[in-house]
mmCIF file of C-alpha atoms and ligand atoms in Angstrom:
data_model
loop_
_atom_site.group_PDB
_atom_site.id
_atom_site.type_symbol
_atom_site.label_atom_id
_atom_site.label_comp_id
_atom_site.label_asym_id
_atom_site.label_seq_id
_atom_site.Cartn_x
_atom_site.Cartn_y
_atom_site.Cartn_z
ATOM 1 C CA MET A 1 13.400 10.610 21.025
ATOM 2 C CA SER A 2 13.763 11.604 17.343
ATOM 3 C CA ASN A 3 11.824 9.798 14.614
ATOM 4 C CA LYS A 4 15.103 8.609 13.167
ATOM 5 C CA LEU A 5 16.299 7.074 16.419
ATOM 6 C CA LYS A 6 12.940 5.508 17.168
ATOM 7 C CA SER A 7 12.801 3.862 13.712
ATOM 8 C CA ALA A 8 16.416 2.725 13.991
ATOM 9 C CA GLU A 9 15.555 0.921 17.231
ATOM 10 C CA VAL A 10 12.491 -0.782 15.757
ATOM 11 C CA ILE A 11 14.418 -1.863 12.655
ATOM 12 C CA HIS A 12 17.253 -3.082 14.883
ATOM 13 C CA LYS A 13 14.790 -5.178 16.889
ATOM 14 C CA TYR A 14 13.450 -6.837 13.732
ATOM 15 C CA ILE A 15 16.606 -6.710 11.623
ATOM 16 C CA LYS A 16 16.322 -10.390 10.639
ATOM 17 C CA ALA A 17 13.226 -9.522 8.602
ATOM 18 C CA PHE A 18 15.267 -7.372 6.189
ATOM 19 C CA ARG A 19 17.900 -8.014 3.543
ATOM 20 C CA CYS A 20 19.926 -5.993 1.099
ATOM 21 C CA PRO A 21 18.016 -5.454 -2.169
ATOM 22 C CA HIS A 22 21.301 -5.435 -4.119
ATOM 23 C CA CYS A 23 23.136 -8.539 -2.933
ATOM 24 C CA GLU A 24 20.471 -10.240 -0.773
ATOM 25 C CA SER A 25 22.764 -10.526 2.248
ATOM 26 C CA PRO A 26 21.548 -9.736 5.777
ATOM 27 C CA PHE A 27 21.587 -6.234 7.183
ATOM 28 C CA GLU A 28 22.813 -4.838 10.443
ATOM 29 C CA VAL A 29 21.989 -1.445 11.929
ATOM 30 C CA VAL A 30 25.117 0.681 12.321
ATOM 31 C CA ASP A 31 25.251 3.430 15.008
ATOM 32 C CA LEU A 32 21.435 3.602 14.933
ATOM 33 C CA LYS A 33 21.915 5.607 11.725
ATOM 34 C CA SER A 34 22.152 3.251 8.735
ATOM 35 C CA LEU A 35 21.529 -0.227 7.457
ATOM 36 C CA MET A 36 24.625 -1.978 6.168
ATOM 37 C CA CYS A 37 24.948 -5.394 4.542
ATOM 38 C CA ARG A 38 27.942 -7.766 4.505
ATOM 39 C CA ASN A 39 29.074 -6.249 1.212
ATOM 40 C CA ASN A 40 29.006 -2.755 2.683
ATOM 41 C CA HIS A 41 25.934 -1.559 0.769
ATOM 42 C CA THR A 42 24.777 1.183 3.115
ATOM 43 C CA PHE A 43 21.420 2.961 3.406
ATOM 44 C CA ASP A 44 20.912 5.842 5.842
ATOM 45 C CA LEU A 45 17.804 6.477 7.865
ATOM 46 C CA ALA A 46 16.284 9.825 6.902
ATOM 47 C CA LYS A 47 15.369 12.333 9.611
ATOM 48 C CA GLN A 48 11.666 11.459 9.183
ATOM 49 C CA GLY A 49 12.590 7.876 10.078
ATOM 50 C CA TYR A 50 12.190 6.073 6.738
ATOM 51 C CA VAL A 51 14.924 4.266 4.776
ATOM 52 C CA ASN A 52 15.458 4.742 1.042
ATOM 53 C CA LEU A 53 16.705 1.463 -0.434
ATOM 54 C CA MET A 54 16.618 2.476 -4.085
ATOM 55 C CA SER A 55 20.041 2.864 -5.668
ATOM 56 C CA ARG A 56 18.823 5.714 -7.845
ATOM 57 C CA PRO A 57 15.754 7.975 -7.809
ATOM 58 C CA THR A 58 12.858 6.706 -9.919
ATOM 59 C CA LYS A 59 10.421 8.872 -11.787
ATOM 60 C CA SER A 60 6.898 8.295 -10.575
ATOM 61 C CA HIS A 61 3.576 9.775 -11.642
ATOM 62 C CA TYR A 62 2.629 9.538 -7.993
ATOM 63 C CA HIS A 63 3.563 12.866 -6.475
ATOM 64 C CA LYS A 64 3.076 14.877 -3.316
ATOM 65 C CA GLU A 65 -0.201 16.610 -4.281
ATOM 66 C CA LEU A 66 -1.786 13.309 -5.302
ATOM 67 C CA PHE A 67 -0.758 11.686 -2.021
ATOM 68 C CA GLU A 68 -1.998 14.660 0.014
ATOM 69 C CA ALA A 69 -5.420 14.425 -1.663
ATOM 70 C CA ARG A 70 -5.400 10.656 -1.062
ATOM 71 C CA LYS A 71 -4.632 11.072 2.637
ATOM 72 C CA LYS A 72 -7.466 13.608 3.050
ATOM 73 C CA ILE A 73 -9.959 11.248 1.407
ATOM 74 C CA MET A 74 -8.853 8.286 3.499
ATOM 75 C CA MET A 75 -8.574 10.010 6.837
ATOM 76 C CA GLU A 76 -11.323 12.647 6.626
ATOM 77 C CA SER A 77 -14.092 10.903 4.655
ATOM 78 C CA ASP A 78 -15.592 7.489 5.252
ATOM 79 C CA LEU A 79 -15.238 6.464 1.601
ATOM 80 C CA TYR A 80 -12.908 3.547 2.373
ATOM 81 C CA THR A 81 -14.158 2.647 5.876
ATOM 82 C CA LEU A 82 -15.838 -0.581 4.727
ATOM 83 C CA LEU A 83 -12.647 -1.651 2.969
ATOM 84 C CA HIS A 84 -10.592 -1.090 6.128
ATOM 85 C CA GLU A 85 -13.122 -2.996 8.236
ATOM 86 C CA ASN A 86 -13.038 -5.983 5.900
ATOM 87 C CA LEU A 87 -9.246 -6.074 5.718
ATOM 88 C CA ALA A 88 -8.928 -5.795 9.516
ATOM 89 C CA LYS A 89 -11.442 -8.630 9.934
ATOM 90 C CA ALA A 90 -9.425 -10.933 7.634
ATOM 91 C CA ILE A 91 -6.229 -10.159 9.576
ATOM 92 C CA LYS A 92 -7.897 -10.756 12.949
ATOM 93 C CA GLU A 93 -9.254 -14.136 11.790
ATOM 94 C CA TYR A 94 -5.815 -15.122 10.543
ATOM 95 C CA SER A 95 -4.114 -13.964 13.760
ATOM 96 C CA GLU A 96 -6.062 -16.541 15.772
ATOM 97 C CA HIS A 97 -3.968 -19.291 14.185
ATOM 98 C CA SER A 98 -0.637 -17.570 14.163
ATOM 99 C CA HIS A 99 2.297 -16.431 16.260
ATOM 100 C CA SER A 100 2.831 -12.883 17.409
ATOM 101 C CA PRO A 101 3.871 -10.260 16.535
ATOM 102 C CA LEU A 102 2.396 -10.456 13.072
ATOM 103 C CA PHE A 103 4.371 -8.694 10.368
ATOM 104 C CA ILE A 104 2.002 -6.894 8.005
ATOM 105 C CA PHE A 105 3.703 -5.757 4.800
ATOM 106 C CA ASP A 106 1.900 -3.232 2.579
ATOM 107 C CA ALA A 107 3.423 -3.629 -0.896
ATOM 108 C CA GLY A 108 2.836 -0.352 -2.782
ATOM 109 C CA CYS A 109 1.540 1.462 0.315
ATOM 110 C CA GLY A 110 1.520 4.968 -1.212
ATOM 111 C CA GLU A 111 1.252 7.548 1.574
ATOM 112 C CA GLY A 112 0.458 4.896 4.153
ATOM 113 C CA SER A 113 -3.074 5.770 5.314
ATOM 114 C CA HIS A 114 -4.596 2.378 4.452
ATOM 115 C CA LEU A 115 -1.928 0.554 6.465
ATOM 116 C CA GLN A 116 -2.338 2.922 9.444
ATOM 117 C CA LYS A 117 -6.145 2.622 9.409
ATOM 118 C CA ILE A 118 -5.921 -1.166 9.331
ATOM 119 C CA LEU A 119 -3.346 -1.287 12.144
ATOM 120 C CA ASP A 120 -5.594 1.014 14.223
ATOM 121 C CA GLN A 121 -8.486 -1.392 13.774
ATOM 122 C CA CYS A 122 -6.363 -4.383 14.829
ATOM 123 C CA SER A 123 -4.979 -2.708 17.958
ATOM 124 C CA GLU A 124 -5.777 -5.721 20.139
ATOM 125 C CA ILE A 125 -3.290 -7.938 18.237
ATOM 126 C CA PRO A 126 0.502 -7.459 18.456
ATOM 127 C CA LEU A 127 1.452 -6.284 14.962
ATOM 128 C CA GLN A 128 4.370 -4.654 13.221
ATOM 129 C CA GLY A 129 3.499 -2.785 10.036
ATOM 130 C CA ILE A 130 6.002 -2.338 7.209
ATOM 131 C CA GLY A 131 5.066 -0.106 4.277
ATOM 132 C CA LEU A 132 7.027 -0.083 1.030
ATOM 133 C CA ASP A 133 6.583 2.116 -2.024
ATOM 134 C CA ILE A 134 8.754 3.110 -4.948
ATOM 135 C CA SER A 135 7.614 6.720 -4.610
ATOM 136 C CA LYS A 136 9.772 8.690 -2.181
ATOM 137 C CA ASP A 137 7.093 11.415 -1.904
ATOM 138 C CA GLY A 138 4.629 8.806 -0.639
ATOM 139 C CA ILE A 139 7.008 7.335 1.940
ATOM 140 C CA VAL A 140 8.170 10.742 3.221
ATOM 141 C CA MET A 141 4.527 11.600 3.881
ATOM 142 C CA ALA A 142 3.840 8.235 5.512
ATOM 143 C CA ALA A 143 6.831 8.599 7.844
ATOM 144 C CA LYS A 144 5.853 12.154 8.802
ATOM 145 C CA ASN A 145 2.274 11.215 9.619
ATOM 146 C CA TYR A 146 2.418 7.700 11.047
ATOM 147 C CA LYS A 147 5.125 6.810 13.541
ATOM 148 C CA GLU A 148 4.584 3.142 14.342
ATOM 149 C CA PRO A 149 5.162 1.311 11.034
ATOM 150 C CA ILE A 150 8.543 0.913 9.359
ATOM 151 C CA TRP A 151 8.534 2.891 6.083
ATOM 152 C CA LEU A 152 10.777 1.960 3.140
ATOM 153 C CA VAL A 153 11.343 3.401 -0.321
ATOM 154 C CA GLY A 154 11.929 0.359 -2.507
ATOM 155 C CA ASP A 155 10.782 -1.812 -5.374
ATOM 156 C CA LEU A 156 8.278 -4.537 -4.577
ATOM 157 C CA ALA A 157 9.786 -6.626 -7.385
ATOM 158 C CA LYS A 158 13.096 -6.720 -5.474
ATOM 159 C CA SER A 159 12.001 -6.124 -1.960
ATOM 160 C CA PRO A 160 14.400 -5.569 0.952
ATOM 161 C CA ILE A 161 12.621 -8.264 2.967
ATOM 162 C CA ALA A 162 14.228 -11.557 4.030
ATOM 163 C CA ASP A 163 12.742 -14.932 3.021
ATOM 164 C CA GLN A 164 9.701 -16.108 4.990
ATOM 165 C CA SER A 165 9.482 -13.109 7.315
ATOM 166 C CA ILE A 166 6.035 -11.701 6.573
ATOM 167 C CA HIS A 167 2.737 -13.044 7.888
ATOM 168 C CA VAL A 168 0.337 -10.830 5.918
ATOM 169 C CA ILE A 169 0.885 -8.995 2.626
ATOM 170 C CA LEU A 170 -1.487 -6.173 1.751
ATOM 171 C CA ASN A 171 -1.512 -5.151 -1.899
ATOM 172 C CA ILE A 172 -4.090 -2.439 -2.426
ATOM 173 C CA LEU A 173 -4.675 -1.133 -5.966
ATOM 174 C CA SER A 174 -0.945 -1.570 -6.614
ATOM 175 C CA PRO A 175 1.154 -3.787 -8.882
ATOM 176 C CA SER A 176 2.109 -7.257 -7.624
ATOM 177 C CA ASN A 177 5.077 -9.549 -7.885
ATOM 178 C CA TYR A 178 3.842 -12.952 -6.839
ATOM 179 C CA LYS A 179 7.255 -14.610 -6.958
ATOM 180 C CA GLU A 180 8.525 -12.065 -4.435
ATOM 181 C CA PHE A 181 5.347 -12.278 -2.373
ATOM 182 C CA LYS A 182 5.756 -16.062 -2.082
ATOM 183 C CA ARG A 183 9.418 -15.703 -1.148
ATOM 184 C CA ILE A 184 8.847 -13.253 1.706
ATOM 185 C CA LEU A 185 5.681 -14.861 3.126
ATOM 186 C CA VAL A 186 5.882 -17.463 5.875
ATOM 187 C CA SER A 187 4.394 -20.794 4.851
ATOM 188 C CA ASN A 188 0.637 -20.491 5.113
ATOM 189 C CA GLY A 189 1.036 -16.679 5.197
ATOM 190 C CA LEU A 190 -1.860 -14.509 4.088
ATOM 191 C CA VAL A 191 -1.972 -12.366 0.959
ATOM 192 C CA ILE A 192 -4.723 -9.810 0.531
ATOM 193 C CA LYS A 193 -4.988 -8.161 -2.858
ATOM 194 C CA VAL A 194 -7.501 -5.394 -3.558
ATOM 195 C CA VAL A 195 -8.438 -4.771 -7.191
ATOM 196 C CA PRO A 196 -10.902 -2.329 -8.745
ATOM 197 C CA GLY A 197 -14.221 -3.709 -9.970
ATOM 198 C CA PRO A 198 -15.904 -2.518 -13.217
ATOM 199 C CA ASN A 199 -17.771 0.310 -11.471
ATOM 200 C CA TYR A 200 -14.884 1.663 -9.393
ATOM 201 C CA LEU A 201 -15.070 5.495 -9.542
ATOM 202 C CA ILE A 202 -17.300 5.065 -12.586
ATOM 203 C CA GLU A 203 -18.701 8.615 -12.280
ATOM 204 C CA LEU A 204 -15.171 9.992 -12.570
ATOM 205 C CA ARG A 205 -14.375 7.872 -15.600
ATOM 206 C CA GLU A 206 -17.639 8.885 -17.287
ATOM 207 C CA ALA A 207 -16.932 12.549 -16.661
ATOM 208 C CA LEU A 208 -13.333 12.298 -17.875
ATOM 209 C CA PHE A 209 -13.589 9.969 -20.832
ATOM 210 C CA GLY A 210 -17.304 9.439 -21.490
ATOM 211 C CA ASP A 211 -16.051 5.860 -21.610
ATOM 212 C CA THR A 212 -16.410 3.715 -18.540
ATOM 213 C CA LYS A 213 -14.042 0.968 -19.705
ATOM 214 C CA LYS A 214 -11.001 3.195 -20.104
ATOM 215 C CA GLY A 215 -8.387 2.775 -17.406
ATOM 216 C CA MET A 216 -9.863 -0.517 -16.171
ATOM 217 C CA ALA A 217 -7.753 -3.589 -15.564
ATOM 218 C CA LYS A 218 -9.055 -6.992 -16.639
ATOM 219 C CA ASN A 219 -10.416 -8.413 -13.432
ATOM 220 C CA GLU A 220 -10.863 -12.055 -14.475
ATOM 221 C CA GLU A 221 -7.232 -12.322 -15.563
ATOM 222 C CA THR A 222 -6.067 -10.837 -12.260
ATOM 223 C CA GLU A 223 -8.097 -13.358 -10.309
ATOM 224 C CA GLU A 224 -6.869 -16.304 -12.424
ATOM 225 C CA LEU A 225 -3.242 -15.291 -11.949
ATOM 226 C CA PHE A 226 -3.758 -14.876 -8.205
ATOM 227 C CA LYS A 227 -5.253 -18.395 -8.031
ATOM 228 C CA LYS A 228 -2.228 -19.857 -9.823
ATOM 229 C CA HIS A 229 0.047 -18.669 -7.021
ATOM 230 C CA PHE A 230 -2.056 -18.863 -3.853
ATOM 231 C CA ASP A 231 -4.838 -20.974 -2.357
ATOM 232 C CA LEU A 232 -7.795 -18.672 -2.840
ATOM 233 C CA LYS A 233 -9.660 -18.608 0.494
ATOM 234 C CA ASP A 234 -12.172 -15.862 -0.071
ATOM 235 C CA VAL A 235 -13.307 -13.219 -2.529
ATOM 236 C CA ILE A 236 -15.188 -10.251 -1.089
ATOM 237 C CA SER A 237 -16.933 -7.784 -3.362
ATOM 238 C CA LEU A 238 -17.572 -4.332 -1.963
ATOM 239 C CA SER A 239 -19.802 -2.071 -3.975
ATOM 240 C CA TYR A 240 -21.451 1.083 -2.685
ATOM 241 C CA THR A 241 -22.150 4.676 -3.588
ATOM 242 C CA LYS A 242 -21.379 7.662 -1.368
ATOM 243 C CA GLU A 243 -22.329 11.306 -1.498
ATOM 244 C CA LEU A 244 -19.237 13.526 -1.403
ATOM 245 C CA THR A 245 -18.937 17.168 -0.368
ATOM 246 C CA PRO A 246 -17.433 19.463 -3.063
ATOM 247 C CA ILE A 247 -14.096 19.435 -1.180
ATOM 248 C CA GLU A 248 -14.108 15.651 -0.956
ATOM 249 C CA PHE A 249 -14.903 15.426 -4.683
ATOM 250 C CA LYS A 250 -11.979 17.754 -5.458
ATOM 251 C CA ASN A 251 -9.657 15.552 -3.391
ATOM 252 C CA LEU A 252 -10.976 12.473 -5.129
ATOM 253 C CA VAL A 253 -10.265 13.940 -8.574
ATOM 254 C CA GLN A 254 -6.780 14.973 -7.485
ATOM 255 C CA MET A 255 -5.916 11.648 -5.892
ATOM 256 C CA SER A 256 -6.764 9.590 -8.936
ATOM 257 C CA PRO A 257 -4.353 8.551 -11.692
ATOM 258 C CA LEU A 258 -7.402 8.954 -13.971
ATOM 259 C CA SER A 259 -6.860 12.724 -13.939
ATOM 260 C CA TRP A 260 -3.136 12.634 -14.773
ATOM 261 C CA ASN A 261 -3.472 13.861 -18.316
ATOM 262 C CA LEU A 262 -6.041 16.571 -17.673
ATOM 263 C CA THR A 263 -5.279 20.157 -18.568
ATOM 264 C CA LYS A 264 -5.955 22.772 -15.907
ATOM 265 C CA SER A 265 -9.078 24.000 -17.746
ATOM 266 C CA ASP A 266 -10.447 20.425 -18.099
ATOM 267 C CA MET A 267 -9.857 20.011 -14.382
ATOM 268 C CA ASP A 268 -11.733 23.262 -13.619
ATOM 269 C CA VAL A 269 -14.718 22.141 -15.720
ATOM 270 C CA LEU A 270 -14.736 18.789 -13.933
ATOM 271 C CA LEU A 271 -14.629 20.371 -10.491
ATOM 272 C CA LYS A 272 -17.576 22.638 -11.338
ATOM 273 C CA ARG A 273 -19.773 19.663 -12.298
ATOM 274 C CA ASP A 274 -22.673 18.809 -10.108
ATOM 275 C CA CYS A 275 -21.384 15.318 -9.512
ATOM 276 C CA SER A 276 -21.266 14.432 -5.885
ATOM 277 C CA GLU A 277 -22.075 10.710 -5.945
ATOM 278 C CA ILE A 278 -19.211 8.307 -6.288
ATOM 279 C CA THR A 279 -19.127 4.542 -6.539
ATOM 280 C CA ILE A 280 -16.598 2.373 -4.779
ATOM 281 C CA ASP A 281 -16.440 -1.069 -6.364
ATOM 282 C CA LEU A 282 -13.592 -3.222 -5.089
ATOM 283 C CA LYS A 283 -12.783 -6.890 -5.019
ATOM 284 C CA ILE A 284 -10.734 -8.301 -2.158
ATOM 285 C CA LEU A 285 -8.854 -11.496 -2.997
ATOM 286 C CA ILE A 286 -7.669 -13.393 0.065
ATOM 287 C CA GLY A 287 -5.189 -16.220 -0.405
ATOM 288 C CA ARG A 288 -2.763 -18.386 1.529
ATOM 289 C CA ASN A 289 0.787 -19.222 0.609
ATOM 290 C CA HIS A 290 1.225 -22.989 0.065
HETATM 291 C C1 SAM B 301 -2.793 3.375 -7.220
HETATM 292 S S1 SAM B 301 -1.446 3.619 -6.100
HETATM 293 C C2 SAM B 301 -2.063 2.805 -4.644
HETATM 294 C C3 SAM B 301 -1.376 3.281 -3.409
HETATM 295 C C4 SAM B 301 -2.022 2.799 -2.097
HETATM 296 N N1 SAM B 301 -1.994 1.355 -1.959
HETATM 297 C C5 SAM B 301 -3.441 3.325 -2.046
HETATM 298 O O1 SAM B 301 -4.371 2.540 -2.310
HETATM 299 O O2 SAM B 301 -3.612 4.510 -1.739
HETATM 300 C C6 SAM B 301 -0.170 2.501 -6.691
HETATM 301 C C7 SAM B 301 1.104 2.605 -5.874
HETATM 302 O O3 SAM B 301 2.013 1.579 -6.303
HETATM 303 C C8 SAM B 301 3.320 2.132 -6.235
HETATM 304 N N2 SAM B 301 4.216 1.298 -7.052
HETATM 305 C C9 SAM B 301 4.188 1.134 -8.400
HETATM 306 N N3 SAM B 301 5.178 0.285 -8.793
HETATM 307 C C10 SAM B 301 5.845 -0.088 -7.651
HETATM 308 C C11 SAM B 301 6.958 -0.933 -7.400
HETATM 309 N N4 SAM B 301 7.598 -1.581 -8.393
HETATM 310 N N5 SAM B 301 7.382 -1.083 -6.125
HETATM 311 C C12 SAM B 301 6.757 -0.427 -5.105
HETATM 312 N N6 SAM B 301 5.688 0.394 -5.290
HETATM 313 C C13 SAM B 301 5.232 0.568 -6.549
HETATM 314 C C14 SAM B 301 3.135 3.558 -6.716
HETATM 315 O O4 SAM B 301 4.217 4.397 -6.358
HETATM 316 C C15 SAM B 301 1.830 3.929 -6.025
HETATM 317 O O5 SAM B 301 2.047 4.510 -4.749
HETATM 318 ZN ZN1 ZN B 302 24.332 -5.670 -0.206
#
């Protein structure tokens, strides 16, 4: 069965969980080829099996090479293993009190490896993953590599998800829209937001800027805002340093938005540095919808 047909069948099965991002009316699947709403807004399934729900292409700094480097780091190194273990644990604990299948929605999923890793670790629970990102390059890659989740190109601020259809939202190092998150979550649904701590990739920031504050979000404000919208259940801090091989370090540099403005020669100098240690410093905020 083709990827397109397989996705069309899964979307058809769970069609009530989706809605048109333009007019908010329900979708139906037409001829196992497209999604169409009551007002005839129509979105075709691509051959890789994803659906693009954006009305026009958006420019994104996140491009194919960055996502390829990101996938290599996530799938071939163990840099993010502890993160995946902690996220899977939170989902498993939540699943004990909830109905199945659980809908796990990764808002700003990039190329999809985090979602796939987490689903793999929760294989004993019935789950349906849905990954959404505004970058088409990211979603094309996700759909090519990971066949089980539903992959959507869309805007998390106007998501194509029906009210109260999602049990768990994952939001990993991506922007949030709490109003939307609350709308699509079931009551008592789980929201898991991962934010960088002050030492996240600090070696890279030191090498690039000589300034470790540059490029850092204000963590306290993020946590306060999260608490305004959700019942904060847990905050987990993960901080550790790993030794990377030169190839892993190259992938890390290429996957990071921190290196966006580097010239080719700056990049070459950076890659020749003897810097193989890297710090992961992440905060996991776990909340419940009221
Ligand atoms: C730092 S990346 C993180 C990606 C992925 N969660 C990861 O950790 O590898 C931020 C992601 O948010 C996506 N993004 C930014 N604004 C968005 C929006 N309004 N709707 C959906 N995705 C968005 C970007 O395209 C990008 O893939
Ligand atoms: Zn519509």
